[in-house]
Coordinates of C-alpha atoms and ligand atoms in Angstrom, one line a residue:
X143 CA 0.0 0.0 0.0
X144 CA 2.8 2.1 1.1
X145 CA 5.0 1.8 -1.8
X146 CA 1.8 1.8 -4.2
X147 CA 0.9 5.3 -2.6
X148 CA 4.6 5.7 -3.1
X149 CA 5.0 5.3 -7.2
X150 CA 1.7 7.4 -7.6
X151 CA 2.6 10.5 -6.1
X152 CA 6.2 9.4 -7.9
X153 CA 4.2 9.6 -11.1
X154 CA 2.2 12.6 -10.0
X155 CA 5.2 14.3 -9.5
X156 CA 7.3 13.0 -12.2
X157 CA 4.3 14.2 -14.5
X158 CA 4.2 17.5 -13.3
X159 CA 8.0 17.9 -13.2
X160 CA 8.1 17.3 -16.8
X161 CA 5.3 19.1 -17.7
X162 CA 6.6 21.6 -16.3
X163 CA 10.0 21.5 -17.9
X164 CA 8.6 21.0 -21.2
X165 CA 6.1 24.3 -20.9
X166 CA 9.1 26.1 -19.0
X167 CA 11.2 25.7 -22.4
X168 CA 8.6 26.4 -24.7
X169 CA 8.0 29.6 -22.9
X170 CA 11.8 30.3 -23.4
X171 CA 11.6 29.7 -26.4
X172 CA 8.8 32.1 -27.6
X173 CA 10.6 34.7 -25.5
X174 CA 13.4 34.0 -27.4
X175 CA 11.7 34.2 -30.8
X176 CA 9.8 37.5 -29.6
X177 CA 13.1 39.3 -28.8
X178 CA 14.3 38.8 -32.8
X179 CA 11.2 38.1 -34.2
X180 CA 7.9 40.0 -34.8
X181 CA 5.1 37.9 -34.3
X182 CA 2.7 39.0 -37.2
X183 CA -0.9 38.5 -38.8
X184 CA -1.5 38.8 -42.2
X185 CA -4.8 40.6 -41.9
X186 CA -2.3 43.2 -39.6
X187 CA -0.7 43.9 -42.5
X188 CA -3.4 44.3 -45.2
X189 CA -5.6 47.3 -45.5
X190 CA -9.3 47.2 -44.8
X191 CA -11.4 48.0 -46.5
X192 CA -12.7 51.6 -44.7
X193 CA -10.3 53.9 -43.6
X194 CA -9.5 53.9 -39.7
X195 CA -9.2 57.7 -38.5
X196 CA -6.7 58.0 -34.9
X197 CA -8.0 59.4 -31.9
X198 CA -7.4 62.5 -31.8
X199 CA -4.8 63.3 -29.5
X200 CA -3.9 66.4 -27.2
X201 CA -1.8 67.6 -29.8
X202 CA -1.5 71.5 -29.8
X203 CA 0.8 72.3 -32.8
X204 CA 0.3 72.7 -36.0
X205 CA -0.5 69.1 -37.4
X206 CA -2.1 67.7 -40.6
X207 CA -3.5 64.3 -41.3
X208 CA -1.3 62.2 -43.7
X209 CA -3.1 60.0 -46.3
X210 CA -1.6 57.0 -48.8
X211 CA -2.9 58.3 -52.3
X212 CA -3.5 54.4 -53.0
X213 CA -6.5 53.8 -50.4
X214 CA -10.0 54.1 -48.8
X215 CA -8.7 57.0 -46.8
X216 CA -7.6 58.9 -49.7
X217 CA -11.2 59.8 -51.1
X218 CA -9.1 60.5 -54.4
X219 CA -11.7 59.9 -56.3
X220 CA -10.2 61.0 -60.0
X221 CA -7.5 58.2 -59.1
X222 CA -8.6 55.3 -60.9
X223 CA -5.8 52.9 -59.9
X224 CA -7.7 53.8 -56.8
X225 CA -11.0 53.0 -57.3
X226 CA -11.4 49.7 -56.1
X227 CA -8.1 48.6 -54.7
X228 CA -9.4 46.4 -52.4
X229 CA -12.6 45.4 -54.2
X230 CA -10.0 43.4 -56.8
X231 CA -7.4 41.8 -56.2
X232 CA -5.7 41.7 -59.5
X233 CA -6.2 45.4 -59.9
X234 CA -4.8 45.6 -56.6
X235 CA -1.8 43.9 -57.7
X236 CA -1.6 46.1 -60.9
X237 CA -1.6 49.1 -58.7
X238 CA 1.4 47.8 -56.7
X239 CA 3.5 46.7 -60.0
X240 CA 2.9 50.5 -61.6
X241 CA 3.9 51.9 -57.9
X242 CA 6.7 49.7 -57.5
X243 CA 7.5 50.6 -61.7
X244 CA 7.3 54.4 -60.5
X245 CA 9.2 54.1 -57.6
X246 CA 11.9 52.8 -59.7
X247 CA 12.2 56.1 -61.7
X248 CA 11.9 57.9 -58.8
X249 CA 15.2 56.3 -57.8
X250 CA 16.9 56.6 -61.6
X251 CA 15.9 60.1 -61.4
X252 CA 17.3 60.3 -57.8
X253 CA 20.8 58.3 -58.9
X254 CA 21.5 61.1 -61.9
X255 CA 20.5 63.9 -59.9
X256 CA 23.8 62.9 -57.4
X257 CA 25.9 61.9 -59.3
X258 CA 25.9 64.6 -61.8
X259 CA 26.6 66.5 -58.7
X260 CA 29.1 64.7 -58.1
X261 CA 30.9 65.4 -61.7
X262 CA 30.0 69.0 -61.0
X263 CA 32.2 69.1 -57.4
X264 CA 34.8 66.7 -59.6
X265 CA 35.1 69.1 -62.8
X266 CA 35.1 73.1 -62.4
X267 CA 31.1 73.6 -61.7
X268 CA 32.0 77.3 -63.1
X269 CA 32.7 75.6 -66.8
X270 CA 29.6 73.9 -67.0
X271 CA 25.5 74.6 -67.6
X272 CA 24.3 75.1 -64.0
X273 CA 21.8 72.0 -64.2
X274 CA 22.1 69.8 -61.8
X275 CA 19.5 67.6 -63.2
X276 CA 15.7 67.0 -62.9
X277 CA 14.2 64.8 -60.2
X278 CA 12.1 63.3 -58.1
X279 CA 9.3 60.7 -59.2
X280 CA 5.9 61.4 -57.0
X281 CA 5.8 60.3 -53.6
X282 CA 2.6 58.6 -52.1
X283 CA 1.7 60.7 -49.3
X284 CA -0.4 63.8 -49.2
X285 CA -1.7 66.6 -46.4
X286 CA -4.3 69.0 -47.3
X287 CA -3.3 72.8 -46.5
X288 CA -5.4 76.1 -47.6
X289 CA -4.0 78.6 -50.0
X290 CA -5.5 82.1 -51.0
X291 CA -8.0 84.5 -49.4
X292 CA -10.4 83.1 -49.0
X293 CA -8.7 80.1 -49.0
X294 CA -9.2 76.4 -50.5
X295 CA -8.4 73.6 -49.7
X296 CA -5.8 71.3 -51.4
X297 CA -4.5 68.0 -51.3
X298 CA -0.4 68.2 -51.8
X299 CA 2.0 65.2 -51.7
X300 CA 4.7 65.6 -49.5
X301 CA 8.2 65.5 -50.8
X302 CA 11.5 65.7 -48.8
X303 CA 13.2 65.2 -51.7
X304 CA 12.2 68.3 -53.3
X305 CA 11.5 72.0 -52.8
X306 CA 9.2 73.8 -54.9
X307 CA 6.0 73.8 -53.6
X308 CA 3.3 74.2 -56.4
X309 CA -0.3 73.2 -57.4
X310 CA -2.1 73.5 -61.0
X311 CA -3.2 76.6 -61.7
X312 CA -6.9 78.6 -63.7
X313 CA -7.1 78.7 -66.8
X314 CA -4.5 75.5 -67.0
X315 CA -3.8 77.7 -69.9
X316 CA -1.8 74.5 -71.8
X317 CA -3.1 71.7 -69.3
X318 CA -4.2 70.3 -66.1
X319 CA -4.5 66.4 -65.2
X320 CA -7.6 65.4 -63.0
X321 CA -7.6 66.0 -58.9
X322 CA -10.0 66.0 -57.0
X323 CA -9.9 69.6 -55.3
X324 CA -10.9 72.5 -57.4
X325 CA -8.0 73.8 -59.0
X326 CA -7.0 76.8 -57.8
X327 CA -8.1 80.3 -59.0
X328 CA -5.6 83.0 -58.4
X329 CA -8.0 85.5 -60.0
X330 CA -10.4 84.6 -56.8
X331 CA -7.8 85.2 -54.7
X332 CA -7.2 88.4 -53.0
X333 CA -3.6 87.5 -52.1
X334 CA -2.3 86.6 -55.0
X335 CA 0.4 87.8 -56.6
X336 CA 3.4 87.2 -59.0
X337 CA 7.0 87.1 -58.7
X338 CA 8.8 89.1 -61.5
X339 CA 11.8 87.7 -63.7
X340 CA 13.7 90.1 -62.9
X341 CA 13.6 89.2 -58.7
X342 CA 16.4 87.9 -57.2
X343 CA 13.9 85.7 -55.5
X344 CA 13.5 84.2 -59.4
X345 CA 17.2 83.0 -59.8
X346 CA 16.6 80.9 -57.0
X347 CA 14.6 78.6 -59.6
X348 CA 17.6 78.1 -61.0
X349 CA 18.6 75.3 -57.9
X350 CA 15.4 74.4 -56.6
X351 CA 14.0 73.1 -59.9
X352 CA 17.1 72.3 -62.2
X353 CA 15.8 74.6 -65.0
X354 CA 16.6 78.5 -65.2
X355 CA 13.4 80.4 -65.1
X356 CA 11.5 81.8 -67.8
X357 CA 10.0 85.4 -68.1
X358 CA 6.4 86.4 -69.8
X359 CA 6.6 89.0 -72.5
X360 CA 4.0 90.7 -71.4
X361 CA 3.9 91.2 -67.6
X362 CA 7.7 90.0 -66.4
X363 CA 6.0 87.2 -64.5
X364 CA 8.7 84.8 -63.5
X365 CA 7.9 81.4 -64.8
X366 CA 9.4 77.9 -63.4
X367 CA 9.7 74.6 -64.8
X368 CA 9.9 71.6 -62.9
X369 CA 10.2 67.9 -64.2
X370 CA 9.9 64.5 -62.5
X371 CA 11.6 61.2 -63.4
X372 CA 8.7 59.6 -64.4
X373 CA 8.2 62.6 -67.3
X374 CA 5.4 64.3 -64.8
X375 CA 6.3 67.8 -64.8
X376 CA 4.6 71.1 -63.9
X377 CA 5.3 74.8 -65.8
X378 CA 3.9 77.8 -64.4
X379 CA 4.3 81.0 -62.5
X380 CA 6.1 81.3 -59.6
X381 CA 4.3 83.3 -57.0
X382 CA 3.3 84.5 -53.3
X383 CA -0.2 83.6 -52.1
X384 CA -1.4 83.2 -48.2
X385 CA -1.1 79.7 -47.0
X386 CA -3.1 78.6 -44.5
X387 CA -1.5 75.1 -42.3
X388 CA -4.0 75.8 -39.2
X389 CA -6.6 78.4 -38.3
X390 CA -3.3 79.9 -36.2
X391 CA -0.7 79.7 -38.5
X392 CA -0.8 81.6 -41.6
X393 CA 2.1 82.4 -43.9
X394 CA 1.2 85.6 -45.7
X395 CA 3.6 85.9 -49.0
X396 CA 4.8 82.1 -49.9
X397 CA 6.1 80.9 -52.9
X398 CA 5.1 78.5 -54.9
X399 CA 4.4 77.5 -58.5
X400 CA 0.8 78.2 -60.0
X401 CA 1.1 75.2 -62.4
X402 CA -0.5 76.4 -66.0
X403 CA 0.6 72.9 -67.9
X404 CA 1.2 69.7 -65.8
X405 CA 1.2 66.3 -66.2
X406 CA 1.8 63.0 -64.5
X407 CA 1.1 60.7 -61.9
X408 CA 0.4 62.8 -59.0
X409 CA -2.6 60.4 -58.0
X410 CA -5.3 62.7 -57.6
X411 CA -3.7 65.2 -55.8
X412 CA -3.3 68.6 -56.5
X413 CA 0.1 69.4 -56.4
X414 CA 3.3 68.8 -53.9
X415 CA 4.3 70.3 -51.0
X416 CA 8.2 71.0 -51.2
X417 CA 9.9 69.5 -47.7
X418 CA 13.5 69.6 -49.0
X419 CA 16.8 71.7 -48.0
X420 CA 16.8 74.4 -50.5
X421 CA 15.5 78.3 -49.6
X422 CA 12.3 77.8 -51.3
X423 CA 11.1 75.0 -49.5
X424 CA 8.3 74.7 -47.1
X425 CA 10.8 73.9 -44.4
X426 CA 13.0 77.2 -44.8
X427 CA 10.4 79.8 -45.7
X428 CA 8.1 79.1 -42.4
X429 CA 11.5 79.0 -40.3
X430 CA 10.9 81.9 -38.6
X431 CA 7.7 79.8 -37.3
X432 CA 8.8 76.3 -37.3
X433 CA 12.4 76.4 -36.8
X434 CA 13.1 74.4 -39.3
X435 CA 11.2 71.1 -37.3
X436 CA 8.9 69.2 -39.0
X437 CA 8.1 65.2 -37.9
X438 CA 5.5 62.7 -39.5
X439 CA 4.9 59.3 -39.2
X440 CA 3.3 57.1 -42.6
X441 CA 1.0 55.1 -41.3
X442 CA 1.1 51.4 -41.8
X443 CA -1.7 50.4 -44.2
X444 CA -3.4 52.6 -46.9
X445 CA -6.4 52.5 -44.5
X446 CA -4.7 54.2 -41.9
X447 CA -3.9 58.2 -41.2
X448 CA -0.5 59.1 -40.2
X449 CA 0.5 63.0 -39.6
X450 CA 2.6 65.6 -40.6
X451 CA 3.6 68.3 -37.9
X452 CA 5.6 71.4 -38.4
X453 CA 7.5 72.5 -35.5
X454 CA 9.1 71.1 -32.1
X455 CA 8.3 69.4 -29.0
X456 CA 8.4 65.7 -30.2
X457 CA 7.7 63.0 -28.0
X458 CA 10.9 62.0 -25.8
X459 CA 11.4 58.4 -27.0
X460 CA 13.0 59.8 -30.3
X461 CA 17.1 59.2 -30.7
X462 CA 19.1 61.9 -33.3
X463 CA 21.6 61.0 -35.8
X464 CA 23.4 64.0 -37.6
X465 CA 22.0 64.6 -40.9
X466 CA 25.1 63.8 -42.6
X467 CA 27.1 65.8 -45.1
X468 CA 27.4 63.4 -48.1
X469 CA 24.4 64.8 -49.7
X470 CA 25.1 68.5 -48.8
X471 CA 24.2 70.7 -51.5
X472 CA 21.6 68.7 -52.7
X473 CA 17.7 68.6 -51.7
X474 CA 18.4 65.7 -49.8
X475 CA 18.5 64.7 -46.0
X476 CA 21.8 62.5 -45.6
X477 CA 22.2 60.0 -43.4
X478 CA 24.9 57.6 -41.8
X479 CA 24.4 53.9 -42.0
X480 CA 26.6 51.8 -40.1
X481 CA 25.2 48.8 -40.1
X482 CA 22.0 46.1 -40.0
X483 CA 21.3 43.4 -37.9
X484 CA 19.1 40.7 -38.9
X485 CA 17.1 38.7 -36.3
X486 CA 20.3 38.4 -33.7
X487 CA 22.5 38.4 -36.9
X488 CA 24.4 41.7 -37.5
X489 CA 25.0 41.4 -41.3
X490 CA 29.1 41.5 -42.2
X491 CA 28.5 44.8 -44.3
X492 CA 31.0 47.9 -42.9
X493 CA 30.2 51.5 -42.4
X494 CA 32.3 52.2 -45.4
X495 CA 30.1 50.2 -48.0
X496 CA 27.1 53.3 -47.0
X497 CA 29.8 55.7 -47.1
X498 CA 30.5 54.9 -50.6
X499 CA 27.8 56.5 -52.1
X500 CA 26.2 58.0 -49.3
X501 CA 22.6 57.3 -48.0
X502 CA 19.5 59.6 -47.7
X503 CA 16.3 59.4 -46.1
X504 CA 13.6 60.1 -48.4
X505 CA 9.7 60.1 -47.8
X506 CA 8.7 59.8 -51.9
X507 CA 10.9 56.3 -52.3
X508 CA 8.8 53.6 -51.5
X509 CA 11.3 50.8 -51.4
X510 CA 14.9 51.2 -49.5
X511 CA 17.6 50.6 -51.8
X512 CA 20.5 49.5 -50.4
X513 CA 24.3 48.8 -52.1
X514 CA 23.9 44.9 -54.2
X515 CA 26.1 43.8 -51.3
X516 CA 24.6 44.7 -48.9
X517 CA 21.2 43.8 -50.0
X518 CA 22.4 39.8 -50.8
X519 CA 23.8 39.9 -47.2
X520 CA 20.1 40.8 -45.6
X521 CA 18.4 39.1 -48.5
X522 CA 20.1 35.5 -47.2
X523 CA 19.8 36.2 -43.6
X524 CA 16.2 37.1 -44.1
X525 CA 15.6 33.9 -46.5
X526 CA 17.3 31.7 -43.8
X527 CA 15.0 32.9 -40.8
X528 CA 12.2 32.4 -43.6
X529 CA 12.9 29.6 -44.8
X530 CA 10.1 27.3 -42.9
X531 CA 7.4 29.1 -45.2
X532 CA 6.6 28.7 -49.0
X533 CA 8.4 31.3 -51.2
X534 CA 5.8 32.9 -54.1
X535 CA 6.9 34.4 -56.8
X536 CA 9.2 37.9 -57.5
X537 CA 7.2 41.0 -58.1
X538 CA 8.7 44.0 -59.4
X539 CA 11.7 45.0 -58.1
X540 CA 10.9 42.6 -55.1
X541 CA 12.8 38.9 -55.3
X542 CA 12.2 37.3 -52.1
X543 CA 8.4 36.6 -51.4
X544 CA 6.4 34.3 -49.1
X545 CA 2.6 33.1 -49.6
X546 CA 1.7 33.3 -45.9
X547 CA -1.4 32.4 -46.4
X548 CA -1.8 29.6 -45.6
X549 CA -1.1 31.0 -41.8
X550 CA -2.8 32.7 -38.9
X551 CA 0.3 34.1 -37.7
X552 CA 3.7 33.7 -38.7
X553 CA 7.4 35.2 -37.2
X554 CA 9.3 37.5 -39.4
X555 CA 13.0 38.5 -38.3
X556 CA 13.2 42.0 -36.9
X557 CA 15.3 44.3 -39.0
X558 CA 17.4 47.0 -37.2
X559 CA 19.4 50.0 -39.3
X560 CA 22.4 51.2 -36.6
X561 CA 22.9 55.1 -37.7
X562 CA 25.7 57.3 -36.6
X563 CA 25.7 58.7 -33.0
X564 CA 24.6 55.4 -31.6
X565 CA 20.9 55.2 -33.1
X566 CA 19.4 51.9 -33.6
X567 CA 15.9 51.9 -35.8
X568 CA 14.4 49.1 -35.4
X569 CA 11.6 48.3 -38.2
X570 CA 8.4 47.5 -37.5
X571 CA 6.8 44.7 -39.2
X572 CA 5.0 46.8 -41.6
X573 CA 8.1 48.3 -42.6
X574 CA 9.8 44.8 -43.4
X575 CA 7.4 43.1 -45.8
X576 CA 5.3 44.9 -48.8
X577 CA 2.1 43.0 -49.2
X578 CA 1.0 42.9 -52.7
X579 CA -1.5 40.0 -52.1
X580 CA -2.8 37.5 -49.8
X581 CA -0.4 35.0 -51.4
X582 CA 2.0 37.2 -51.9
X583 CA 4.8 39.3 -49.0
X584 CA 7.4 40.3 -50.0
X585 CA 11.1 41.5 -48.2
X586 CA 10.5 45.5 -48.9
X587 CA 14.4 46.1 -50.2
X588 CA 16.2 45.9 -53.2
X589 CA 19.5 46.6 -55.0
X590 CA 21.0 49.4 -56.6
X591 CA 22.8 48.7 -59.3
X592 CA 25.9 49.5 -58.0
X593 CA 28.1 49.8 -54.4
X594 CA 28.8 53.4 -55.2
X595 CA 25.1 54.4 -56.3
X596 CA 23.4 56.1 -53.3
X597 CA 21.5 54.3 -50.4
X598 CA 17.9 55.3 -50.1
X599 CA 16.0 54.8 -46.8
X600 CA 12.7 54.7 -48.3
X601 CA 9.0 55.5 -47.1
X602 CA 7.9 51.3 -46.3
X603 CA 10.7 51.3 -44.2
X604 CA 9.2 54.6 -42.3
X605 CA 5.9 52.7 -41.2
X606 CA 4.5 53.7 -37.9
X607 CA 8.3 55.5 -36.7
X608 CA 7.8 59.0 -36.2
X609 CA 10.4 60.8 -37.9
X610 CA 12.3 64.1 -36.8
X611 CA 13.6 66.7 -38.8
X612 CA 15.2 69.1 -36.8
X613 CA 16.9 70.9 -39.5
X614 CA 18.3 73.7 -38.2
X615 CA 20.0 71.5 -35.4
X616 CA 21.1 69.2 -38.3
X617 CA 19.9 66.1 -37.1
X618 CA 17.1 63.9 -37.5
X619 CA 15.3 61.5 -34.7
X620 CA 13.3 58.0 -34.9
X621 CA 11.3 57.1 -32.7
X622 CA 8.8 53.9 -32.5
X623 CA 5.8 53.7 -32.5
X624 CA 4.5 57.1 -33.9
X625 CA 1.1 56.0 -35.2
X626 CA -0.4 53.0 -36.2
Ligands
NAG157 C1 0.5 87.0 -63.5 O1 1.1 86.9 -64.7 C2 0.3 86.3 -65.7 C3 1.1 86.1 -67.0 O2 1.7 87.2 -67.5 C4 -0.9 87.2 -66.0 O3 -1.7 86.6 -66.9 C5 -1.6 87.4 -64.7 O4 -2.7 88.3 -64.9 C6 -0.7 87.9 -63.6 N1 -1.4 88.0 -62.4 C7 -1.4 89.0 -61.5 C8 -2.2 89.0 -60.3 O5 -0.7 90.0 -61.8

């Protein structure tokens, strides 16, 4: 009796021994996998079908809602690519291979822009045509600001890769492409008015757009031209007008370009919003307000709202980097790579291979391009922590995709970029795969052509951060979580 009481709280205790052991390690081991991995749903990372508006937040300064031009909160209606993105799937995935085709451009356009710079510091700049080459494809992001007296309201993309500022223009006297704000009527404007050719304040054209201005015959009104990689382009008048951010802040006399022929892929919107480094920029003509701060955050999905906010007082979680010199002179916020980890596994790539060609942050890129070595280094880490799920085919620009279908929830390896002054960013999981389809995630990088072509840290890779740019302090912040 003894010794039969005896085995059975042996077995009792045996039992709950192992059991524990065996639950003790799979806990470990979850905690393990949740320290380099995200744990993700697929329905996380796909956007509904209605657009989710944030709370809205104690936020006192000056902040505008930021919209994906491809999605239900966009209410682009002129867009057709937009129309019903999320009604059909192969539409949808037509959408994504022209944005991902676009993007592309963007980053040709990007490429020759630098490194006809560069030939310009290598040669005497003095000997040749002051063109520094057109730029920029269109960026996917827009805020809606007011411009005139009385003013309207217009959707603008946002572009820290450019500078001019500009929107189509009455009578669109060669052409307009559709928006879906009315185009803006500077004859029903009281504060309208024009900038002359023969204003210093007209040169400046000169670096801000990559084309010397033009002058009308008949009234002297100075006229810009500004083209995008993608052939877009806009031609107008440069002029001043009232613009509106928030019922406090009003910025009597900006520039920008009242657009009389444009064209291109500018999704709806009405025009761009000019975030860059050069005098005519947003940024630098409301420094006297802003202090040349601004911070946003892209929101994850299409059917989310992120924000745009101009001036300081960011939240304190956010860690600087210098915004580096490489790209001085350009539009262009540089930045210092010195690494990427993978999951636990910092990739053997040096500081130096960044430094080659530089790297810049950019919110109109949609994919990060990184150097080709570089880029098979995280591409093989990030196949080998992936490698338990089927692979789907290559989209685009995009070689390494997973049909996660099949799955409720699946682990993808956390990505971290290690930036000068000690700054680790880690992604979120939104800004690690690019979702064209149910069956189809994809790694959100690719190549550049070459070592020495410029690193861009592109808008996926931005997701949900909130993103600092305190420009007169020369440095720019990440921090996580930003929005959602
Ligand atoms: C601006 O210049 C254009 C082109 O010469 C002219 O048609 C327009 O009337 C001018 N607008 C103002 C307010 O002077």
């Amino acid at each position: 009796m003894a010794s039969q009481m005896f085995s059975c709280w042996f077995l009792v205790l045996f039992s709950l021994c192992c059991f524990h052991k065996s639950f003790a390690s799979r806990i470990t081991q979850e905690d393990q996998l949740q320290h380099t991995h995200h744990l993700v749903q697929l329905t996380s990372l796909l956007p509904s079908s209605t657009c989710t508006f944030p709370l809205k937040g104690s936020n006192k300064r000056a902040s505008l809602q930021v919209f994906h031009k491809h999605g239900p909160c966009s209410q682009l209606k002129h867009d057709k690519a937009n129309a019903n993105a999320n009604a059909n799937a192969n539409a949808n995935a037509e959408t994504h291979i022209e944005i991902l085709k676009q993007d592309q451009s963007r980053v040709k356009s990007i490429q020759a822009k630098l490194s006809e710079r560069d030939k310009l510091k290598e040669l005497d700049s003095t000997s040749l045509p002051a063109k520094p080459g057109s730029l920029l494809g269109t960026g996917n992001y827009f805020v809606t600001l007011g411009l005139g007296t009385p003013k309207k309201y217009l959707s603008l993309i946002f572009d820290t890769g450019s500078d001019l500022t500009w929107t189509q223009c009455e009578p669109c006297a060669s052409s307009c492409y559709n928006q879906k704000d009315p185009i803006f009527d500077p004859s029903q404007s009281t504060s309208y008015s024009n900038v002359t050719c023969t204003s210093a304040t007209c040169t400046q054209l000169t670096a801000a757009t990559g084309n010397d201005p033009g002058c009308s015959a008949s009234t002297k009104a100075c006229i810009y031209a500004i083209q995008y990689g993608d052939s877009s382009y806009s031609v107008g008048y440069f002029s001043e007008e009232r613009l509106t951010v928030s019922p406090t802040d009003v910025f009597d006399g900006f520039l920008f370009g009242c657009g009389q022929n444009n064209q291109g892929l500018f999704g709806g919107t009405a025009g761009l919003l000019g975030l860059g480094r050069h005098p005519i920029s947003f940024v630098q003509q409301t420094a006297q307000k802003y202090h040349k701060i601004f911070s946003y955050c892209l929101p994850a999905t299409s059917s989310s709202v992120g924000y745009l906010t101009f001036g300081g007082g960011s939240s304190n979680a956010v860690k600087y980097t210098p915004i580096s010199t490489i790209a001085r002179g350009s539009s262009f916020y540089g930045i210092d790579i010195i690494g990427i980890t993978v999951g636990t596994n910092k990739l053997p790539v040096s500081a130096s291979l960044f430094s080659a060609g530089g790297a810049i942050i950019d919110s109109g890129t949609v994919i990060t391009r990184l150097p080709p070595t570089a880029y098979s280094s995280l591409r093989d880490a990030f196949r080998q922590a992936m490698s338990k799920y089927p692979s789907a085919g290559e989209v685009s620009i995009l070689d390494t995709c997973y049909d996660l279908s099949g799955y409720k929830s699946f682990y993808v390896p956390k990505i971290t970029f290690s930036l000068k002054g000690g700054v680790d960013v880690e992604l979120a999981a939104d800004g690690i795969l690019y979702v064209v389809s149910e069956k189809q995630s994809c790694l959100a990088f690719a190549a550049n052509e070459d070592d020495g072509d410029v690193t861009i840290f592109g808008n996926v890779q931005q997701r949900t951060l909130e993103v600092v740019y305190d420009v007169g302090a020369a440095q720019i912040g990440f921090g996580a979580g930003g929005c959602k």
